[in-house]
GROMACS .gro file of C-alpha atoms in nm:
model
  123
    1MET     CA    1  -0.996  -0.658   0.646
    2ILE     CA    2  -1.086  -0.448   0.370
    3ARG     CA    3  -1.339  -0.371   0.109
    4VAL     CA    4  -1.243  -0.227  -0.217
    5LEU     CA    5  -1.459   0.074  -0.336
    6SER     CA    6  -1.310   0.193  -0.625
    7ALA     CA    7  -1.005   0.050  -0.793
    8ALA     CA    8  -0.897  -0.023  -1.130
    9ALA     CA    9  -0.802  -0.376  -1.238
   10LEU     CA   10  -0.444  -0.347  -1.224
   11ALA     CA   11  -0.412  -0.300  -0.850
   12THR     CA   12  -0.252  -0.613  -0.727
   13VAL     CA   13  -0.069  -0.745  -0.423
   14GLN     CA   14   0.282  -0.774  -0.453
   15ASP     CA   15   0.599  -0.907  -0.250
   16LEU     CA   16   0.945  -0.928  -0.329
   17GLY     CA   17   0.905  -1.186  -0.569
   18ARG     CA   18   1.057  -1.516  -0.637
   19THR     CA   19   1.423  -1.553  -0.677
   20GLY     CA   20   1.638  -1.899  -0.829
   21GLY     CA   21   1.388  -1.990  -1.125
   22LEU     CA   22   1.541  -1.806  -1.411
   23ASN     CA   23   1.724  -2.132  -1.547
   24LEU     CA   24   1.348  -2.274  -1.539
   25GLY     CA   25   1.222  -1.971  -1.710
   26VAL     CA   26   1.051  -1.844  -1.442
   27GLY     CA   27   1.083  -1.457  -1.372
   28THR     CA   28   1.142  -1.329  -1.038
   29SER     CA   29   0.834  -1.096  -1.067
   30GLY     CA   30   0.751  -0.935  -0.742
   31ALA     CA   31   0.687  -0.561  -0.662
   32MET     CA   32   0.744  -0.268  -0.917
   33ASP     CA   33   0.926  -0.035  -0.634
   34PRO     CA   34   1.108  -0.270  -0.371
   35LEU     CA   35   1.217   0.027  -0.178
   36ALA     CA   36   0.877   0.162  -0.119
   37LEU     CA   37   0.742  -0.202  -0.035
   38ALA     CA   38   1.071  -0.260   0.211
   39GLY     CA   39   0.976   0.104   0.367
   40GLY     CA   40   0.630  -0.004   0.438
   41ASN     CA   41   0.747  -0.330   0.583
   42ILE     CA   42   0.982  -0.157   0.781
   43LEU     CA   43   0.742   0.104   0.930
   44LEU     CA   44   0.504  -0.172   1.002
   45ARG     CA   45   0.728  -0.411   1.182
   46ASN     CA   46   0.651  -0.644   0.919
   47GLU     CA   47   0.856  -0.940   0.756
   48GLU     CA   48   1.107  -0.842   0.511
   49ASN     CA   49   0.865  -1.004   0.221
   50ALA     CA   50   0.535  -0.892   0.343
   51ALA     CA   51   0.284  -0.792   0.066
   52ALA     CA   52   0.161  -0.484   0.002
   53ILE     CA   53  -0.112  -0.356  -0.263
   54GLU     CA   54   0.062  -0.188  -0.541
   55ILE     CA   55  -0.187   0.074  -0.677
   56PRO     CA   56  -0.101   0.195  -1.073
   57VAL     CA   57  -0.409   0.353  -1.168
   58PHE     CA   58  -0.667   0.595  -0.961
   59PRO     CA   59  -0.884   0.666  -0.783
   60PHE     CA   60  -0.844   0.416  -0.546
   61LYS     CA   61  -1.096   0.366  -0.253
   62VAL     CA   62  -1.118   0.109   0.039
   63ARG     CA   63  -1.317   0.071   0.380
   64PHE     CA   64  -1.152  -0.070   0.663
   65GLU     CA   65  -1.358  -0.366   0.827
   66ARG     CA   66  -1.168  -0.402   1.129
   67SER     CA   67  -0.923  -0.178   1.337
   68THR     CA   68  -0.574  -0.138   1.099
   69VAL     CA   69  -0.231  -0.019   1.133
   70PHE     CA   70  -0.118   0.064   0.782
   71ALA     CA   71   0.123   0.304   0.557
   72VAL     CA   72   0.109   0.429   0.231
   73THR     CA   73   0.454   0.426   0.046
   74GLY     CA   74   0.576   0.521  -0.287
   75ALA     CA   75   0.413   0.825  -0.454
   76ASP     CA   76   0.257   1.096  -0.269
   77CYS     CA   77  -0.115   1.081  -0.384
   78ALA     CA   78  -0.299   1.303  -0.152
   79GLY     CA   79  -0.431   1.009   0.013
   80ARG     CA   80  -0.748   1.071   0.282
   81LEU     CA   81  -0.865   0.864   0.582
   82ASP     CA   82  -1.240   1.001   0.559
   83GLU     CA   83  -1.136   1.376   0.549
   84ALA     CA   84  -0.806   1.364   0.735
   85PRO     CA   85  -0.476   1.411   0.537
   86VAL     CA   86  -0.280   1.064   0.523
   87LEU     CA   87   0.090   1.147   0.511
   88PRO     CA   88   0.311   0.936   0.289
   89TRP     CA   89   0.583   0.718   0.447
   90TRP     CA   90   0.425   0.751   0.796
   91VAL     CA   91   0.230   0.475   1.034
   92HIS     CA   92  -0.152   0.581   1.063
   93ARG     CA   93  -0.421   0.377   1.255
   94ALA     CA   94  -0.773   0.352   1.076
   95GLU     CA   95  -1.067   0.215   1.282
   96ALA     CA   96  -1.367  -0.015   1.123
   97GLY     CA   97  -1.577   0.183   0.882
   98GLN     CA   98  -1.309   0.449   0.825
   99VAL     CA   99  -1.264   0.510   0.417
  100LEU     CA  100  -0.891   0.554   0.242
  101SER     CA  101  -0.899   0.733  -0.068
  102LEU     CA  102  -0.583   0.784  -0.311
  103SER     CA  103  -0.592   1.024  -0.585
  104LEU     CA  104  -0.319   1.078  -0.868
  105PRO     CA  105   0.041   1.140  -0.743
  106LYS     CA  106   0.175   1.470  -0.716
  107GLN     CA  107   0.402   1.518  -1.035
  108THR     CA  108   0.697   1.631  -0.814
  109THR     CA  109   0.722   1.356  -0.578
  110TRP     CA  110   0.808   0.958  -0.611
  111ARG     CA  111   0.822   0.835  -0.968
  112ALA     CA  112   0.685   0.471  -0.870
  113ASP     CA  113   0.331   0.399  -0.799
  114PRO     CA  114   0.225   0.397  -0.457
  115ARG     CA  115   0.149   0.086  -0.212
  116LEU     CA  116  -0.061   0.013   0.048
  117SER     CA  117   0.094  -0.175   0.320
  118VAL     CA  118  -0.066  -0.330   0.644
  119HIS     CA  119   0.071  -0.503   0.955
  120ARG     CA  120   0.146  -0.810   0.925
  121GLY     CA  121   0.113  -0.773   0.552
  122TRP     CA  122  -0.173  -0.931   0.274
  123HIS     CA  123  -0.230  -1.297   0.303
   0.00000   0.00000   0.00000
């Protein structure tokens, strides 16, 4: 679906985590910003627990290998799809071969890391 062109090792795929294991010593884990994850899933009409890529370090750049509907939620990181601006908290469509680039988040926006959600989530 995507080819990662530039990313730090800290970009991870996260869902809402797992509950019910604390008594066994297993933490919940999951997304650092569950509100941004939920927002992406609502925008894309995904299942509530669909995973997204959490992006803590920049630059982050991916090429879509096929047509994909996506959203970037969390911090506004001056996203660009090829040369066109990508609005945060909005649904976008990428065609095969297009490149999504994210840079450092603006300091005046959301304090948590951005995340890249796609229609039907990451599997």
